[in-house]
Amino acid sequence: MTPSGQNGSTNTISNHSGMGSLLSSRPMDTGVTDKLIGSDLGNGGATSTPDGVDAGSQSTGDFSRDIDADTARGTPNDSATTASYVSTSSQKKSTSPLTALNALSSLASAAGSKGTDSRSNSPQYRPKSSIPARLPAGVYAQQCVAAAYASRLNPYALHKKEQEALQDHLCHLHVTVYLNIRNGILRLWTRNPMVSVTKEEALGCAKDYRWMNLASFAYEWLIRNGYINFGCVEIPTALVSTGKSRRKEGPLIVVIGAGMAGLGCARQLEGLFHHYHDVSTSPRVVILEGRRRIGGRIYSHPLRSLESSTLPPGLVPKAEMGAQIVVGFDHGNPLDQIIRGQLALSYHLLRDISTIYDIDGSPVDEVRDAMDERLYNDVLDRSGLYRHKSVLIPTAEGDRELIDSGRDLSASDGLTVRQYEEARASGTIGLLLPSKRVRRGVGHKTADIKTTGSAVVDLDHSEEHPAALACQTMGCELNPGVSVNDTLNLDSVAKASPFQTLGAVMDEGIRQYQRLLPLTSKDMRLLNWHLANLEYANAANIGKLSLSGWDQDIGNEFEGAHSQVVGGYQQVPFGLWSWPTKLDVRPNKTVCKITYDPTGLGKQKTVIHCEDGDSFVADRVVLTCPLGVLKHQSIQFSPPLPDWKLGAINRLGFGVMNKVILVFDKPFWDTERDMFGLLREPKIWDSMTQEDFAANRGRFYLFWNCMKTTGLPVLVALMAGDAAHQAECTPDAEIIAEVTSQLRNVFKHTAVPDPLETIITRWRSDKFTRGSYSYVAAQALPGDYDLMAQSIGNLHFAGEATCGTHPATVHGAYLSGLRAASEVIDTILGSIELPQPLVPDKGKVDILSFSTPPTTGQKRKQPSNPVPQNNEEAPKSPETLRREAYEQTMWAAVHAEIGPPIPRPTRSGLNPFLLYQKDTWPKCRIQCDEARRIATNDPNAKAARDEIRHALGLMWRQAGEDEKRPYIEQAEVNQQTNAKLCARWRQNMADWERKASIVKERWRTAHPFETWDSSDH
């Protein structure tokens, strides 16, 4: 019985905590089905204990025992009674799947500590210490490039946030050096995510002391933004000097929801607090969870009817009520490091082969299936012509050839990244750089992110073949009177409304194909099977999807075979909760009200009120509840959420996808295939009208064969589109009778028994989710996912519906948790401080400044045989240190007598575009603000600085010669002035160096090095 009072048959458990996901059985559907993974997260609103965190510490221990017992023994979570939890402590607990892993890690930790002690007196960070000496430079470079791709970063270009931090401090020519270092750090992490990357290792990716500050920034940026040292990995506590200041409490961060976003955020915050350890404070993270279990929309329900002899030891049969599929481990999925690296979970790679059965039980001919799939894909591709076209603002890119070969560029021309990029945008690089330098090849490109997958796609089709001709080429027969030049014309429907739906255009495309081709009723059923698959991907009828934005995340798909976790997906959130130390989760705490500070100035703390009367006072709150809960207004906010946030909540959609889980005594299907499909008849029998197929096409349209992951004969039937809503109000007995009848219709030549055990999910009825996962509804605007993610004062947001690049997915929810953790730590610590100078001039590097503090934790192991570090510089001898001190004292005497060297005059006003920008910025900002308000329907919206710069670049390029001439002439005058100043500076410097030479010679004569005593100076 569910909380909402659903009444099921005796052998049916009504679920209220999960959601699903599917691997496309059609190769051409991959653009759609990568988001089929259902969402992951989901606690509708969590809660807590009466007098704050300390009062609940005991409950955390009780909860730990409950979760341990649940995962090890397969105790049902939401289906369990209170009595079953009380009795768990008296029952023998099986070994957790993490036990062996934890034991190995403990041994590694001990060994690492010993190794660290022997190196605790290491005097300094060493360049190249993390670059294998015997590995060819090209091979090392390719490993670094691959590591960047595996981390969702472009190896050849700065991330937008990197550029924002570095653009005024880094020479544009040094972008290559920075990227080489950053990619090298990522290589360390991806090759062994079981051990955190230390700062010593990160700085060892620099090839010279001059680049140490760059390496330090790259290391901190990667940690803060969750690209390294995330997941179930132990972060050594930073060693700081113990002061005598009184220890103070806080800050307290409360995370609402123990799904993947909440657990991921809390685990990341714990790691960041260890990394930035401060002995004077005791920061804490508390998770409030409304359910009695963790995982949110990941829920692996124990199966009771049979025992399995094929699962690995310690695992019991469990059915996935919610998220089910890992959509490829390659090219950036953060679950790769967690599932395969840190938790070492078993998984089953899915084979993309399936059979589709017609309504009479006969398999569909593969040739016909392929033809109808091409028609479906053609209509879907043509609908893409009406997709919203976003503007991608490029970021600075390094030299690809140098990066691919592992080489750095040490030259400097004094131009910062911002100066160069603004000149590039305006087309004035030729005026900014001497032509001889361009000819010598000291170049610089802008980012062209291809393989990492940008959210922006070129939609301009250079040539469209007529649909009739394309069909005839495939061997299709045309209707009488149809010319090969006839084609589909979807404009009239697509442009009929500014908020047109994908369903309207897809239905129109199918109707036009009916006029071109002699489509049969079987063809119509096949076409609608693919539409049902599309509805499964979006958890909604296609008639609710935005034509211009339904696939706004296109291009961000991961690569590799899809897979399922053997023994239950819930092992992943369990691992995040339990390793390396258990997070403080408070179950049975349903949040009903949040009082927050919209200013974020720290004047007012946040108070979280729970349904049981408990309340928590926190410095910051991260809300990870599903979009459905926000839409349902289950949580009251004080003050009310602003209109721009409510607008995004209301415009985005939150859909439903349900499952019917069937356990049999023996399999009667092809156990070597992971799935098979069923075609469904229209609402009106034998109808050829497209609209009549919508209601039934998603009803048991696909069955998952889950024998490999459960160890039992289990089928999972999917209910997508309108059928998912039908499941919410259809009696259990009726659903089970219908699905069993469908199976008997397909497998006529074998006896299909009644299932031994059945479970039906009903997501919309679950008060903690109110649905399955988000989709882009017809009224949604570009940027709504970003608005969902935007914090309000000390109230932060996470969850799959806040991740515009990977919505409706487990990994998207996890990534949103990392993003929220980064926001929280930035508000506490401020932005990363940049050393000045970021890159010292040649010959002016203070090597002693890069001293190595004693380190703790584990030393990263190389994957192959250890390489002797023959190239590492040995600690400096006392004689060398004395020589350096002698030189420093001499220069101090020189500066005292003739003054320091004259600084080089800054070059100003060389770029005519920047002069133009200064005059036109206010006007352009007003225009961009107005455009932003129209696009977001937010009267208070303001354009970002990058948007204004982009618009100014366009204005400059479109400006006439008369308009540009004054600025070009002024730039030429400034260039002449700068040349005179530079010539004068060179003359003055020559005089200074002549005088300095005389003073140095006199000082050395008076203070010979052989008799010089540093203690006297």
mmCIF file of N, CA and C in Angstrom, residues 395-477:
data_model
loop_
_atom_site.group_PDB
_atom_site.id
_atom_site.type_symbol
_atom_site.label_atom_id
_atom_site.label_comp_id
_atom_site.label_asym_id
_atom_site.label_seq_id
_atom_site.Cartn_x
_atom_site.Cartn_y
_atom_site.Cartn_z
ATOM 1 N N THR A 395 35.315 30.248 -26.580
ATOM 2 C CA THR A 395 36.331 30.547 -25.576
ATOM 3 C C THR A 395 37.713 30.396 -26.204
ATOM 4 N N ALA A 396 38.697 30.880 -25.494
ATOM 5 C CA ALA A 396 40.068 30.875 -26.021
ATOM 6 C C ALA A 396 40.578 29.452 -26.179
ATOM 7 N N GLU A 397 41.263 29.222 -27.269
ATOM 8 C CA GLU A 397 41.789 27.892 -27.574
ATOM 9 C C GLU A 397 43.305 27.950 -27.686
ATOM 10 N N GLY A 398 43.949 26.864 -27.266
ATOM 11 C CA GLY A 398 45.391 26.757 -27.393
ATOM 12 C C GLY A 398 45.793 26.259 -28.770
ATOM 13 N N ASP A 399 47.056 26.037 -28.939
ATOM 14 C CA ASP A 399 47.597 25.539 -30.195
ATOM 15 C C ASP A 399 47.418 24.022 -30.233
ATOM 16 N N ARG A 400 46.538 23.540 -31.111
ATOM 17 C CA ARG A 400 46.210 22.111 -31.156
ATOM 18 C C ARG A 400 47.445 21.261 -31.460
ATOM 19 N N GLU A 401 48.268 21.731 -32.376
ATOM 20 C CA GLU A 401 49.442 20.948 -32.748
ATOM 21 C C GLU A 401 50.382 20.772 -31.561
ATOM 22 N N LEU A 402 50.592 21.840 -30.798
ATOM 23 C CA LEU A 402 51.455 21.748 -29.627
ATOM 24 C C LEU A 402 50.833 20.872 -28.553
ATOM 25 N N ILE A 403 49.537 20.993 -28.342
ATOM 26 C CA ILE A 403 48.865 20.176 -27.329
ATOM 27 C C ILE A 403 48.929 18.704 -27.712
ATOM 28 N N ASP A 404 48.705 18.392 -28.976
ATOM 29 C CA ASP A 404 48.742 16.998 -29.430
ATOM 30 C C ASP A 404 50.133 16.399 -29.330
ATOM 31 N N SER A 405 51.159 17.231 -29.348
ATOM 32 C CA SER A 405 52.524 16.720 -29.259
ATOM 33 C C SER A 405 53.130 16.909 -27.876
ATOM 34 N N GLY A 406 52.343 17.488 -26.955
ATOM 35 C CA GLY A 406 52.817 17.639 -25.582
ATOM 36 C C GLY A 406 53.859 18.706 -25.395
ATOM 37 N N ARG A 407 53.797 19.770 -26.187
ATOM 38 C CA ARG A 407 54.784 20.845 -26.087
ATOM 39 C C ARG A 407 54.135 22.130 -25.563
ATOM 40 N N ASP A 408 54.937 22.962 -24.903
ATOM 41 C CA ASP A 408 54.473 24.240 -24.375
ATOM 42 C C ASP A 408 54.957 25.387 -25.259
ATOM 43 N N LEU A 409 54.320 26.535 -25.075
ATOM 44 C CA LEU A 409 54.716 27.745 -25.782
ATOM 45 C C LEU A 409 55.069 28.782 -24.735
ATOM 46 N N SER A 410 56.356 29.080 -24.607
ATOM 47 C CA SER A 410 56.805 29.946 -23.511
ATOM 48 C C SER A 410 56.871 31.410 -23.881
ATOM 49 N N ALA A 411 56.744 31.743 -25.180
ATOM 50 C CA ALA A 411 56.821 33.142 -25.605
ATOM 51 C C ALA A 411 55.652 33.950 -25.044
ATOM 52 N N SER A 412 55.834 35.256 -24.932
ATOM 53 C CA SER A 412 54.784 36.143 -24.432
ATOM 54 C C SER A 412 54.812 37.446 -25.219
ATOM 55 N N ASP A 413 53.617 37.925 -25.612
ATOM 56 C CA ASP A 413 53.554 39.206 -26.322
ATOM 57 C C ASP A 413 52.817 40.267 -25.517
ATOM 58 N N GLY A 414 52.480 39.954 -24.244
ATOM 59 C CA GLY A 414 51.868 40.940 -23.366
ATOM 60 C C GLY A 414 50.368 41.088 -23.510
ATOM 61 N N LEU A 415 49.762 40.365 -24.463
ATOM 62 C CA LEU A 415 48.313 40.483 -24.657
ATOM 63 C C LEU A 415 47.585 39.453 -23.805
ATOM 64 N N THR A 416 46.630 39.898 -23.035
ATOM 65 C CA THR A 416 45.852 38.976 -22.222
ATOM 66 C C THR A 416 44.840 38.231 -23.085
ATOM 67 N N VAL A 417 44.260 37.209 -22.492
ATOM 68 C CA VAL A 417 43.229 36.436 -23.197
ATOM 69 C C VAL A 417 42.067 37.345 -23.580
ATOM 70 N N ARG A 418 41.648 38.215 -22.671
ATOM 71 C CA ARG A 418 40.516 39.093 -22.978
ATOM 72 C C ARG A 418 40.841 40.010 -24.163
ATOM 73 N N GLN A 419 42.024 40.620 -24.123
ATOM 74 C CA GLN A 419 42.393 41.533 -25.207
ATOM 75 C C GLN A 419 42.410 40.806 -26.554
ATOM 76 N N TYR A 420 42.981 39.628 -26.553
ATOM 77 C CA TYR A 420 43.081 38.900 -27.811
ATOM 78 C C TYR A 420 41.698 38.466 -28.304
ATOM 79 N N GLU A 421 40.864 37.935 -27.396
ATOM 80 C CA GLU A 421 39.556 37.435 -27.802
ATOM 81 C C GLU A 421 38.647 38.564 -28.282
ATOM 82 N N GLU A 422 38.738 39.724 -27.645
ATOM 83 C CA GLU A 422 37.932 40.857 -28.099
ATOM 84 C C GLU A 422 38.397 41.321 -29.474
ATOM 85 N N ALA A 423 39.704 41.309 -29.696
ATOM 86 C CA ALA A 423 40.214 41.666 -31.019
ATOM 87 C C ALA A 423 39.787 40.643 -32.061
ATOM 88 N N ARG A 424 39.804 39.382 -31.681
ATOM 89 C CA ARG A 424 39.358 38.334 -32.621
ATOM 90 C C ARG A 424 37.889 38.498 -32.979
ATOM 91 N N ALA A 425 37.072 38.799 -31.950
ATOM 92 C CA ALA A 425 35.642 38.944 -32.190
ATOM 93 C C ALA A 425 35.351 40.120 -33.119
ATOM 94 N N SER A 426 36.182 41.148 -33.026
ATOM 95 C CA SER A 426 35.934 42.331 -33.854
ATOM 96 C C SER A 426 36.686 42.289 -35.178
ATOM 97 N N GLY A 427 37.532 41.260 -35.358
ATOM 98 C CA GLY A 427 38.279 41.143 -36.603
ATOM 99 C C GLY A 427 39.440 42.103 -36.708
ATOM 100 N N THR A 428 40.000 42.529 -35.550
ATOM 101 C CA THR A 428 41.083 43.523 -35.584
ATOM 102 C C THR A 428 42.399 42.946 -35.082
ATOM 103 N N ILE A 429 42.585 41.641 -35.175
ATOM 104 C CA ILE A 429 43.825 41.042 -34.701
ATOM 105 C C ILE A 429 45.012 41.575 -35.497
ATOM 106 N N GLY A 430 44.808 41.797 -36.794
ATOM 107 C CA GLY A 430 45.885 42.294 -37.629
ATOM 108 C C GLY A 430 46.400 43.643 -37.175
ATOM 109 N N LEU A 431 45.525 44.464 -36.575
ATOM 110 C CA LEU A 431 45.949 45.760 -36.078
ATOM 111 C C LEU A 431 46.610 45.661 -34.710
ATOM 112 N N LEU A 432 46.321 44.559 -34.032
ATOM 113 C CA LEU A 432 46.816 44.399 -32.672
ATOM 114 C C LEU A 432 48.195 43.768 -32.633
ATOM 115 N N LEU A 433 48.473 42.865 -33.580
ATOM 116 C CA LEU A 433 49.740 42.155 -33.612
ATOM 117 C C LEU A 433 50.551 42.568 -34.832
ATOM 118 N N PRO A 434 51.861 42.702 -34.705
ATOM 119 C CA PRO A 434 52.689 42.970 -35.878
ATOM 120 C C PRO A 434 52.551 41.837 -36.878
ATOM 121 N N SER A 435 52.539 42.185 -38.163
ATOM 122 C CA SER A 435 52.326 41.172 -39.193
ATOM 123 C C SER A 435 53.427 40.131 -39.204
ATOM 124 N N LYS A 436 54.658 40.519 -38.874
ATOM 125 C CA LYS A 436 55.739 39.536 -38.905
ATOM 126 C C LYS A 436 55.516 38.445 -37.869
ATOM 127 N N ARG A 437 54.869 38.785 -36.754
ATOM 128 C CA ARG A 437 54.607 37.763 -35.748
ATOM 129 C C ARG A 437 53.560 36.782 -36.243
ATOM 130 N N VAL A 438 52.566 37.256 -36.949
ATOM 131 C CA VAL A 438 51.567 36.368 -37.516
ATOM 132 C C VAL A 438 52.208 35.438 -38.522
ATOM 133 N N ARG A 439 53.119 35.988 -39.343
ATOM 134 C CA ARG A 439 53.773 35.163 -40.362
ATOM 135 C C ARG A 439 54.634 34.085 -39.726
ATOM 136 N N ARG A 440 55.181 34.360 -38.536
ATOM 137 C CA ARG A 440 56.025 33.371 -37.889
ATOM 138 C C ARG A 440 55.212 32.244 -37.274
ATOM 139 N N GLY A 441 53.925 32.386 -37.257
ATOM 140 C CA GLY A 441 53.083 31.281 -36.806
ATOM 141 C C GLY A 441 52.708 31.312 -35.345
ATOM 142 N N VAL A 442 52.971 32.407 -34.647
ATOM 143 C CA VAL A 442 52.520 32.495 -33.267
ATOM 144 C C VAL A 442 51.040 32.824 -33.308
ATOM 145 N N GLY A 443 50.239 31.816 -33.474
ATOM 146 C CA GLY A 443 48.812 32.037 -33.715
ATOM 147 C C GLY A 443 47.965 31.676 -32.527
ATOM 148 N N HIS A 444 46.682 31.866 -32.701
ATOM 149 C CA HIS A 444 45.724 31.612 -31.630
ATOM 150 C C HIS A 444 44.364 31.434 -32.260
ATOM 151 N N LYS A 445 43.664 30.395 -31.850
ATOM 152 C CA LYS A 445 42.358 30.128 -32.439
ATOM 153 C C LYS A 445 41.286 30.335 -31.385
ATOM 154 N N THR A 446 40.048 30.207 -31.824
ATOM 155 C CA THR A 446 38.948 30.210 -30.875
ATOM 156 C C THR A 446 38.375 28.815 -30.830
ATOM 157 N N ALA A 447 37.651 28.531 -29.755
ATOM 158 C CA ALA A 447 37.203 27.170 -29.518
ATOM 159 C C ALA A 447 36.198 26.723 -30.554
ATOM 160 N N ASP A 448 36.425 25.535 -31.055
ATOM 161 C CA ASP A 448 35.482 24.895 -31.967
ATOM 162 C C ASP A 448 35.188 23.531 -31.378
ATOM 163 N N ILE A 449 34.334 23.499 -30.377
ATOM 164 C CA ILE A 449 34.110 22.275 -29.617
ATOM 165 C C ILE A 449 33.295 21.313 -30.459
ATOM 166 N N LYS A 450 33.923 20.240 -30.840
ATOM 167 C CA LYS A 450 33.248 19.278 -31.699
ATOM 168 C C LYS A 450 32.994 17.977 -30.955
ATOM 169 N N THR A 451 34.084 17.326 -30.538
ATOM 170 C CA THR A 451 33.920 16.013 -29.968
ATOM 171 C C THR A 451 33.337 16.018 -28.573
ATOM 172 N N THR A 452 33.512 17.118 -27.813
ATOM 173 C CA THR A 452 32.944 17.132 -26.478
ATOM 174 C C THR A 452 31.443 17.324 -26.505
ATOM 175 N N GLY A 453 30.907 17.754 -27.614
ATOM 176 C CA GLY A 453 29.470 17.893 -27.697
ATOM 177 C C GLY A 453 28.985 19.216 -27.173
ATOM 178 N N SER A 454 28.733 20.135 -28.059
ATOM 179 C CA SER A 454 28.192 21.426 -27.660
ATOM 180 C C SER A 454 26.683 21.389 -27.766
ATOM 181 N N ALA A 455 26.030 22.200 -26.952
ATOM 182 C CA ALA A 455 24.578 22.260 -27.012
ATOM 183 C C ALA A 455 24.100 22.984 -28.253
ATOM 184 N N VAL A 456 25.036 23.517 -29.025
ATOM 185 C CA VAL A 456 24.670 24.255 -30.220
ATOM 186 C C VAL A 456 25.016 23.411 -31.435
ATOM 187 N N VAL A 457 24.102 23.261 -32.342
ATOM 188 C CA VAL A 457 24.297 22.411 -33.503
ATOM 189 C C VAL A 457 23.959 23.191 -34.758
ATOM 190 N N ASP A 458 24.733 23.007 -35.791
ATOM 191 C CA ASP A 458 24.461 23.658 -37.065
ATOM 192 C C ASP A 458 23.299 22.936 -37.724
ATOM 193 N N LEU A 459 22.210 23.625 -37.875
ATOM 194 C CA LEU A 459 20.995 22.997 -38.379
ATOM 195 C C LEU A 459 20.739 23.293 -39.842
ATOM 196 N N ASP A 460 21.621 23.998 -40.504
ATOM 197 C CA ASP A 460 21.394 24.369 -41.892
ATOM 198 C C ASP A 460 21.703 23.200 -42.807
ATOM 199 N N HIS A 461 20.688 22.641 -43.420
ATOM 200 C CA HIS A 461 20.876 21.548 -44.356
ATOM 201 C C HIS A 461 21.127 22.146 -45.734
ATOM 202 N N SER A 462 22.282 21.825 -46.293
ATOM 203 C CA SER A 462 22.637 22.430 -47.575
ATOM 204 C C SER A 462 21.726 21.943 -48.691
ATOM 205 N N GLU A 463 21.207 20.722 -48.548
ATOM 206 C CA GLU A 463 20.373 20.215 -49.621
ATOM 207 C C GLU A 463 19.379 19.219 -49.060
ATOM 208 N N GLU A 464 18.117 19.344 -49.415
ATOM 209 C CA GLU A 464 17.076 18.432 -48.988
ATOM 210 C C GLU A 464 16.560 17.684 -50.205
ATOM 211 N N HIS A 465 16.687 16.366 -50.193
ATOM 212 C CA HIS A 465 16.147 15.577 -51.293
ATOM 213 C C HIS A 465 14.638 15.477 -51.137
ATOM 214 N N PRO A 466 13.889 15.510 -52.230
ATOM 215 C CA PRO A 466 12.442 15.325 -52.134
ATOM 216 C C PRO A 466 12.110 14.000 -51.450
ATOM 217 N N ALA A 467 11.109 14.026 -50.580
ATOM 218 C CA ALA A 467 10.767 12.832 -49.816
ATOM 219 C C ALA A 467 10.375 11.674 -50.735
ATOM 220 N N ALA A 468 9.611 11.962 -51.794
ATOM 221 C CA ALA A 468 9.172 10.898 -52.694
ATOM 222 C C ALA A 468 10.349 10.234 -53.392
ATOM 223 N N LEU A 469 11.314 11.044 -53.820
ATOM 224 C CA LEU A 469 12.500 10.497 -54.483
ATOM 225 C C LEU A 469 13.300 9.636 -53.512
ATOM 226 N N ALA A 470 13.447 10.096 -52.273
ATOM 227 C CA ALA A 470 14.182 9.323 -51.281
ATOM 228 C C ALA A 470 13.489 7.990 -51.009
ATOM 229 N N CYS A 471 12.160 7.994 -50.936
ATOM 230 C CA CYS A 471 11.420 6.751 -50.696
ATOM 231 C C CYS A 471 11.555 5.795 -51.877
ATOM 232 N N GLN A 472 11.496 6.334 -53.075
ATOM 233 C CA GLN A 472 11.642 5.485 -54.259
ATOM 234 C C GLN A 472 13.036 4.874 -54.311
ATOM 235 N N THR A 473 14.030 5.637 -53.911
ATOM 236 C CA THR A 473 15.400 5.121 -53.871
ATOM 237 C C THR A 473 15.520 3.963 -52.885
ATOM 238 N N MET A 474 14.742 4.010 -51.804
ATOM 239 C CA MET A 474 14.762 2.924 -50.817
ATOM 240 C C MET A 474 13.975 1.706 -51.294
ATOM 241 N N GLY A 475 13.305 1.818 -52.436
ATOM 242 C CA GLY A 475 12.532 0.698 -52.946
ATOM 243 C C GLY A 475 11.059 0.769 -52.634
ATOM 244 N N CYS A 476 10.600 1.913 -52.125
ATOM 245 C CA CYS A 476 9.187 2.052 -51.783
ATOM 246 C C CYS A 476 8.380 2.374 -53.048
ATOM 247 N N GLU A 477 7.156 1.889 -53.081
ATOM 248 C CA GLU A 477 6.240 2.196 -54.178
ATOM 249 C C GLU A 477 5.489 3.482 -53.846
#
